[in-house]
mmCIF file with all atom_site columns, C-alpha atoms in Angstrom:
data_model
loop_
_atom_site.group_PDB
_atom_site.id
_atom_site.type_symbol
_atom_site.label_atom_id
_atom_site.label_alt_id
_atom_site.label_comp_id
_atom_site.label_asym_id
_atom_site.label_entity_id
_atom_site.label_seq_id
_atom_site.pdbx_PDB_ins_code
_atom_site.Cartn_x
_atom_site.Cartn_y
_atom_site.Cartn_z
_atom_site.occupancy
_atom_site.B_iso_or_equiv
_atom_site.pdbx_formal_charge
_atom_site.auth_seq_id
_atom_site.auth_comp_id
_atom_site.auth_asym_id
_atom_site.auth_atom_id
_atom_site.pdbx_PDB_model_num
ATOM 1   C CA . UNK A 1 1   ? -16.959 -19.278 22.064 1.00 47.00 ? 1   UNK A CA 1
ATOM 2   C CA . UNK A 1 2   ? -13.573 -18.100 22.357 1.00 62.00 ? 2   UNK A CA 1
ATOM 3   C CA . UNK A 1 3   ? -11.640 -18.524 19.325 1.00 77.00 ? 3   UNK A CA 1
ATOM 4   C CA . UNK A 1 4   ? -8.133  -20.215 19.005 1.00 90.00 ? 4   UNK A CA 1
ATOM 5   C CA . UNK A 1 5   ? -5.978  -17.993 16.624 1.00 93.00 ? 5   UNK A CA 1
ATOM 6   C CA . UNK A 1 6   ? -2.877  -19.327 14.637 1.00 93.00 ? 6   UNK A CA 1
ATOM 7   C CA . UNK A 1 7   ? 0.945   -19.257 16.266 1.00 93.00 ? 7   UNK A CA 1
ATOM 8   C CA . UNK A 1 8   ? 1.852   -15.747 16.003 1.00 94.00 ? 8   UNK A CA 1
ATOM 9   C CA . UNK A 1 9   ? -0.934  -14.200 15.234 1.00 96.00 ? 9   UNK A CA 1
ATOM 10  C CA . UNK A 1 10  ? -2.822  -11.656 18.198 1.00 96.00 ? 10  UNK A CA 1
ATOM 11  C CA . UNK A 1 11  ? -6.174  -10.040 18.616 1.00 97.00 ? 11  UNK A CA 1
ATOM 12  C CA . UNK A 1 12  ? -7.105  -6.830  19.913 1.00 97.00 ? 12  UNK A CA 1
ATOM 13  C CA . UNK A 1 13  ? -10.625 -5.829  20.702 1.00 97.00 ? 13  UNK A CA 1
ATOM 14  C CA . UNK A 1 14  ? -11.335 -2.278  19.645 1.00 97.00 ? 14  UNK A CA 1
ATOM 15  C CA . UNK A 1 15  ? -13.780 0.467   21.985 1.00 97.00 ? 15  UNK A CA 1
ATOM 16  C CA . UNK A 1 16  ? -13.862 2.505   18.787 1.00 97.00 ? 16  UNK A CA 1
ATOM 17  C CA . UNK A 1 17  ? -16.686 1.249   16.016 1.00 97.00 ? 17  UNK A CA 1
ATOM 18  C CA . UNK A 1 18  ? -16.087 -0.364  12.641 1.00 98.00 ? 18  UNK A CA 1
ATOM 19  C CA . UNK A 1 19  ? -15.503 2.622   10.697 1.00 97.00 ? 19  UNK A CA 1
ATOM 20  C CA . UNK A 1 20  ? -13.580 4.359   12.848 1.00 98.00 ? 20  UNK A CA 1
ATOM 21  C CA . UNK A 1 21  ? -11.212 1.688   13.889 1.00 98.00 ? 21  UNK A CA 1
ATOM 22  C CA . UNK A 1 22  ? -10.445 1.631   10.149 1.00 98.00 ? 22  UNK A CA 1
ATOM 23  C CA . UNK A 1 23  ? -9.966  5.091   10.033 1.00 98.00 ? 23  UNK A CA 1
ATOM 24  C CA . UNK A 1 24  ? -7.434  5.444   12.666 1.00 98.00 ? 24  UNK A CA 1
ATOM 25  C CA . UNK A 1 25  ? -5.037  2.552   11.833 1.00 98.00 ? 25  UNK A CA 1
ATOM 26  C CA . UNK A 1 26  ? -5.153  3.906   8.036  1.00 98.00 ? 26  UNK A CA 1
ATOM 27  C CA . UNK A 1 27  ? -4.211  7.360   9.579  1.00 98.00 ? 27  UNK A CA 1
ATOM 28  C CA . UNK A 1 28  ? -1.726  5.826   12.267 1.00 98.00 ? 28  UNK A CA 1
ATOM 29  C CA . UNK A 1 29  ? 0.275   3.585   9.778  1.00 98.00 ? 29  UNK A CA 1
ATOM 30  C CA . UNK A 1 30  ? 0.583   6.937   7.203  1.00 97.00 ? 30  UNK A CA 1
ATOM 31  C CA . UNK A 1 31  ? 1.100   9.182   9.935  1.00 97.00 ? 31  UNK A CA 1
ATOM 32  C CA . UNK A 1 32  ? 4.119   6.584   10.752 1.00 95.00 ? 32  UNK A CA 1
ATOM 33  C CA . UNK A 1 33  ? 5.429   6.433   7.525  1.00 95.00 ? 33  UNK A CA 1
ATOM 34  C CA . UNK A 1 34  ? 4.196   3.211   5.777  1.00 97.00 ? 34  UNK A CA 1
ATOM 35  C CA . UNK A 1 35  ? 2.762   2.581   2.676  1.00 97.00 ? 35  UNK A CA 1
ATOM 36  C CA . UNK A 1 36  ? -0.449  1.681   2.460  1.00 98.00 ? 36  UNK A CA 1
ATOM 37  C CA . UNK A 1 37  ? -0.819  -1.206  -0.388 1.00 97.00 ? 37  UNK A CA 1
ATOM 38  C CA . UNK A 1 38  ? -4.922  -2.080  -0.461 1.00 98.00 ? 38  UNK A CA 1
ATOM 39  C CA . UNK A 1 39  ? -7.426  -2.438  1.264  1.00 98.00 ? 39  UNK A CA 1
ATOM 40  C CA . UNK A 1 40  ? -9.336  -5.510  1.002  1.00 98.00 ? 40  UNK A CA 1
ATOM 41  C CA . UNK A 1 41  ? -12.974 -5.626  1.664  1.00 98.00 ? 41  UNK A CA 1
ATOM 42  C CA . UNK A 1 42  ? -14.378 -9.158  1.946  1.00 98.00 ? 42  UNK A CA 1
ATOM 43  C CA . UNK A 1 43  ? -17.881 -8.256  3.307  1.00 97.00 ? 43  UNK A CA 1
ATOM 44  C CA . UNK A 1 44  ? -18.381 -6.453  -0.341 1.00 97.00 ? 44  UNK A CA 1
ATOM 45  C CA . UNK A 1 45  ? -16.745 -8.725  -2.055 1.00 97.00 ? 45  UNK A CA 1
ATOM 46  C CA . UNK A 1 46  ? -19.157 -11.500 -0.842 1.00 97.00 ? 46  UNK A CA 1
ATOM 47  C CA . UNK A 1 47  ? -22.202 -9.271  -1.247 1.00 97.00 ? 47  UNK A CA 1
ATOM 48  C CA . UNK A 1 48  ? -21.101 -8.677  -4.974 1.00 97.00 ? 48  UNK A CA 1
ATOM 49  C CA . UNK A 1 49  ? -21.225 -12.794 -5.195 1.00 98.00 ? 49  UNK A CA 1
ATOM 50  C CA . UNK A 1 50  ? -24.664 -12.448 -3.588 1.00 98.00 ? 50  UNK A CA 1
ATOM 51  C CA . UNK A 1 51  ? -23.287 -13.783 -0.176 1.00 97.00 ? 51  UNK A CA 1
ATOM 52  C CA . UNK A 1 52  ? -23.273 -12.370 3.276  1.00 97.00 ? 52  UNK A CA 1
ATOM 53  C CA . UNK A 1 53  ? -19.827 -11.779 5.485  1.00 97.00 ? 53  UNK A CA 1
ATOM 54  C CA . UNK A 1 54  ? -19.773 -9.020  8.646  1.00 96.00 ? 54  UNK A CA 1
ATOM 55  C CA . UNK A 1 55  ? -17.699 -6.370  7.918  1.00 98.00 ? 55  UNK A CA 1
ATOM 56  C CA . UNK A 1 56  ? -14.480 -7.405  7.414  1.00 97.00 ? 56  UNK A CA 1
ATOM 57  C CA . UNK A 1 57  ? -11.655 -5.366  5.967  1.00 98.00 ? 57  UNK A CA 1
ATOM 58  C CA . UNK A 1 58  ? -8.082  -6.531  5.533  1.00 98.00 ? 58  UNK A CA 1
ATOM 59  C CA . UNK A 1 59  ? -5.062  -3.282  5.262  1.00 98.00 ? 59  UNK A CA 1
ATOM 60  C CA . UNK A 1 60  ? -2.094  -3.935  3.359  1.00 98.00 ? 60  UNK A CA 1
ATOM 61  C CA . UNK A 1 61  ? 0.970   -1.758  4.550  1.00 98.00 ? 61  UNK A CA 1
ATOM 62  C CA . UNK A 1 62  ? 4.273   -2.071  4.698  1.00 96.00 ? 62  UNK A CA 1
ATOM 63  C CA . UNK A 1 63  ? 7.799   0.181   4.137  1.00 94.00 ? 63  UNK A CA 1
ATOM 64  C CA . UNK A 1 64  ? 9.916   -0.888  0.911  1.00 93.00 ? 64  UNK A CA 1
ATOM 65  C CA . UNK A 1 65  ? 13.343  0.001   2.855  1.00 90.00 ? 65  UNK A CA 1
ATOM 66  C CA . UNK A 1 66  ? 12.315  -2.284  5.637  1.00 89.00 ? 66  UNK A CA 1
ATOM 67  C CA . UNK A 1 67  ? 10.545  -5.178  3.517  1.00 92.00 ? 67  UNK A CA 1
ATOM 68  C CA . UNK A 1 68  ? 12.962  -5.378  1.336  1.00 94.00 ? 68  UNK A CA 1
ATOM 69  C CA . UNK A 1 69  ? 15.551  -6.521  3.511  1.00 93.00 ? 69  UNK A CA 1
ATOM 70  C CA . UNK A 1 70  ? 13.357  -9.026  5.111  1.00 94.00 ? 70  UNK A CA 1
ATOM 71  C CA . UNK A 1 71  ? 12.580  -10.338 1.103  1.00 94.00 ? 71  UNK A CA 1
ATOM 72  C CA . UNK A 1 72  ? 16.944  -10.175 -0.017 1.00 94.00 ? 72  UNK A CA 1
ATOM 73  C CA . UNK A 1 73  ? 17.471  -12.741 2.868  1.00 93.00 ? 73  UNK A CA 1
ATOM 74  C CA . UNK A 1 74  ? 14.790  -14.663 2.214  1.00 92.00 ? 74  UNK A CA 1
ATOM 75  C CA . UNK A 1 75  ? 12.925  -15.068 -1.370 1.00 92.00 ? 75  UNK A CA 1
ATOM 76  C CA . UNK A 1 76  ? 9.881   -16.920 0.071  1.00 94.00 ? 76  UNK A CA 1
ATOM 77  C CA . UNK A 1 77  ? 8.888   -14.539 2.292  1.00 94.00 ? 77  UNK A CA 1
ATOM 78  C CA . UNK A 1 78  ? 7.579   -12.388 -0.363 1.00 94.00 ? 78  UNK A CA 1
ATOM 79  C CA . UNK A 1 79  ? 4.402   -14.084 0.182  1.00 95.00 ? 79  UNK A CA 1
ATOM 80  C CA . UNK A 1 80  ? 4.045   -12.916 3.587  1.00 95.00 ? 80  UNK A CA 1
ATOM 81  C CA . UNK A 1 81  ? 4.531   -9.309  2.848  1.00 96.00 ? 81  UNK A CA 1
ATOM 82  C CA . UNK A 1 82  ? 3.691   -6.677  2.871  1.00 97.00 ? 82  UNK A CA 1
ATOM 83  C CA . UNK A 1 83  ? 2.032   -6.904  6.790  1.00 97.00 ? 83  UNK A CA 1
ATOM 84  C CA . UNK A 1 84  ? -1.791  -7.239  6.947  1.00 98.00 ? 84  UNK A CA 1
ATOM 85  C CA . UNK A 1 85  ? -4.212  -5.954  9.340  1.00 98.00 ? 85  UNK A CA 1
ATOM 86  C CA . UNK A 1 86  ? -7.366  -8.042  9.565  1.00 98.00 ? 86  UNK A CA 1
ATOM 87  C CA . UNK A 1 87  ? -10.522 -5.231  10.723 1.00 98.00 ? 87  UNK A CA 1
ATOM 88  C CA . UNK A 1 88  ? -13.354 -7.592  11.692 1.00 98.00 ? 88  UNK A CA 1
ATOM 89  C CA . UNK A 1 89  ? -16.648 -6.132  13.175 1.00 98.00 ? 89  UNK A CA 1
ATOM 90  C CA . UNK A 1 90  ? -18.018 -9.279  15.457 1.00 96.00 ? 90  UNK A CA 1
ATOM 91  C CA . UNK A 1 91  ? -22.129 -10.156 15.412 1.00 95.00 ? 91  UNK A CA 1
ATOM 92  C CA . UNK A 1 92  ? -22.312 -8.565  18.504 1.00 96.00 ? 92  UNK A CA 1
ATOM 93  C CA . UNK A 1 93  ? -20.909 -5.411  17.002 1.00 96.00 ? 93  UNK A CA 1
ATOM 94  C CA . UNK A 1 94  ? -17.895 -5.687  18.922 1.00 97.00 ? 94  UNK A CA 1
ATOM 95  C CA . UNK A 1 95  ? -14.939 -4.824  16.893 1.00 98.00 ? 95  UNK A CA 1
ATOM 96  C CA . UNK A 1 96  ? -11.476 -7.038  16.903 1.00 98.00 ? 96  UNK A CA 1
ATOM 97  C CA . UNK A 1 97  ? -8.065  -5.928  14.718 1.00 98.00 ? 97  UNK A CA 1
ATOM 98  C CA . UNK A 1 98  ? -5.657  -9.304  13.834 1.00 98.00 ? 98  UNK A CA 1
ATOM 99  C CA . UNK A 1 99  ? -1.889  -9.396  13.410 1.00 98.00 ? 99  UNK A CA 1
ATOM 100 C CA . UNK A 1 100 ? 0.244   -11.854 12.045 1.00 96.00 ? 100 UNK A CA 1
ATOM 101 C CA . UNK A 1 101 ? 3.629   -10.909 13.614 1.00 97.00 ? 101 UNK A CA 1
ATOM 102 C CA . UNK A 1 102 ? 6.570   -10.472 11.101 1.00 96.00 ? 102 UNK A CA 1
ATOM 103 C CA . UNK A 1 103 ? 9.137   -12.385 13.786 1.00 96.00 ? 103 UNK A CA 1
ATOM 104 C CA . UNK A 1 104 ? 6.555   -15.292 13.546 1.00 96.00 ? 104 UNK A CA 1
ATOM 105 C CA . UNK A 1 105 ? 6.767   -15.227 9.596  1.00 95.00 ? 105 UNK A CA 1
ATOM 106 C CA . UNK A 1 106 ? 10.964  -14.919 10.148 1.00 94.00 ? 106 UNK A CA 1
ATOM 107 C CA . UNK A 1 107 ? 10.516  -17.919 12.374 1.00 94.00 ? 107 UNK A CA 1
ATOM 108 C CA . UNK A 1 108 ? 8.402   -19.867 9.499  1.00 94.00 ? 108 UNK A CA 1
ATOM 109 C CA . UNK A 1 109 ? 11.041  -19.137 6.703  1.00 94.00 ? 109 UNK A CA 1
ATOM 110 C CA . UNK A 1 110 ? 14.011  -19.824 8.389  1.00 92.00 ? 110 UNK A CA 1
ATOM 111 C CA . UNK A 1 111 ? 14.882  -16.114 8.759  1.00 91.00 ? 111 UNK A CA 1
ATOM 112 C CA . UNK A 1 112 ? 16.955  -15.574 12.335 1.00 90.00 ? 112 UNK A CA 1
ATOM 113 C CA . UNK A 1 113 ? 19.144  -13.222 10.697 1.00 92.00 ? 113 UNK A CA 1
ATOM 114 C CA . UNK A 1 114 ? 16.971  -10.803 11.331 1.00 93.00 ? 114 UNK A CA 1
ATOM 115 C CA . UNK A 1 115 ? 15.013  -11.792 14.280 1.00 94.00 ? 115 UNK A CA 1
ATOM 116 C CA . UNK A 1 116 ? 15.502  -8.632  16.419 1.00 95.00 ? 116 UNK A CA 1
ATOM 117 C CA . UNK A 1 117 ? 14.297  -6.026  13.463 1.00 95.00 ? 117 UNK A CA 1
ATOM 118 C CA . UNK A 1 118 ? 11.239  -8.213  12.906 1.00 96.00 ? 118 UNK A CA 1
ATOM 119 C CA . UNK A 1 119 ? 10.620  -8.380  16.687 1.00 96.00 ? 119 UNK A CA 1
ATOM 120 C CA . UNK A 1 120 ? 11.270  -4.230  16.894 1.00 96.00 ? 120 UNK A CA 1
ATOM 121 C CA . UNK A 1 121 ? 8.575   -4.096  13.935 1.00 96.00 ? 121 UNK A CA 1
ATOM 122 C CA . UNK A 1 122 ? 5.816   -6.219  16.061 1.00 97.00 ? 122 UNK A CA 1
ATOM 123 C CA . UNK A 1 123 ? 6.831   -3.970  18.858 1.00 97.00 ? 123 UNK A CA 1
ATOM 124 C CA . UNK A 1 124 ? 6.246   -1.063  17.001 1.00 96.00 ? 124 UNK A CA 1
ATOM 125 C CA . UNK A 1 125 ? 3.011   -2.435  14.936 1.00 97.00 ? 125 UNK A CA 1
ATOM 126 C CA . UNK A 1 126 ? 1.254   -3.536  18.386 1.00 97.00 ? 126 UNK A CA 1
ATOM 127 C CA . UNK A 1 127 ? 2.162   -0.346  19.883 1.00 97.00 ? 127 UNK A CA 1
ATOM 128 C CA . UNK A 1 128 ? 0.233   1.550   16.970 1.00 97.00 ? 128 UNK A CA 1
ATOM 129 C CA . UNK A 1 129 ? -2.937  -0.842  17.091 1.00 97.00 ? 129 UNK A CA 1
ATOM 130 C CA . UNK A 1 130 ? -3.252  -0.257  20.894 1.00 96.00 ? 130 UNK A CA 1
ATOM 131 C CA . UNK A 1 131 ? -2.961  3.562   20.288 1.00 95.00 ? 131 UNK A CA 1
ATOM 132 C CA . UNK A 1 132 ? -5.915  3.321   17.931 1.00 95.00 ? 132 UNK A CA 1
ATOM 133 C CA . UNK A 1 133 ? -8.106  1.117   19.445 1.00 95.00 ? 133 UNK A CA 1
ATOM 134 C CA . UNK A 1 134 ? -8.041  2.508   22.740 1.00 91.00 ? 134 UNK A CA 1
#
């Protein structure tokens, strides 16, 4: 079943295991200067409700001089940010990192100000998640 993802958001299957994959984006994004927020795990989250979810770990990162900007020209995209990375290991074991592209988010709050820095930060994001996952 292949899986139809929402506008501007991409997949990328990973060769490297769960763990690891987590490991190298965490090290990549620091390594590149951002701020890492949280980390979200849903899969213990829903075992401390008694329920069941595959691994499934969201990273919250970001960089305050860049966000900020984004936020001072538009207020309602502070509930976009800071950028996510959805870590998802598959029943299969197969392992799959999401995006949610910041240009995409511009597009959604009316943003075109500053379409080319959001589209130089997907650049740059994508670039780092194919790095680590390769």
């Amino acid at each position: 079943m292949t899986e139809t993802l929402p506008e501007g958001m991409f997949r990328y299957s990973s060769v490297c295991n769960f763990t690891d994959t987590i490991l190298h984006l965490k090290n990549a994004l620091l390594s590149e200067g951002f701020r890492l927020f949280a980390t979200y795990d849903h899969s213990q989250a829903a075992k401390e409700v008694g329920l069941k979810l595959s691994p499934n770990v969201v990273l919250v990162f970001g960089n305050p001089l860049v966000g900020t900007e984004f936020m001072m020209e538009s207020a309602t995209l502070a509930i976009d940010l800071p950028s996510k990375l959805l870590i998802r290991e598959n029943s299969d074991k197969t392992v799959d990192v999401f995006f949610h592209c910041l240009s995409h988010l511009c597009q959604y709050h009316k943003l075109s100000s500053l379409m080319s820095k959001a589209s130089a930060f997907d650049e740059r994001i994508i670039a780092l998640i194919q790095y680590c996952i390769n």
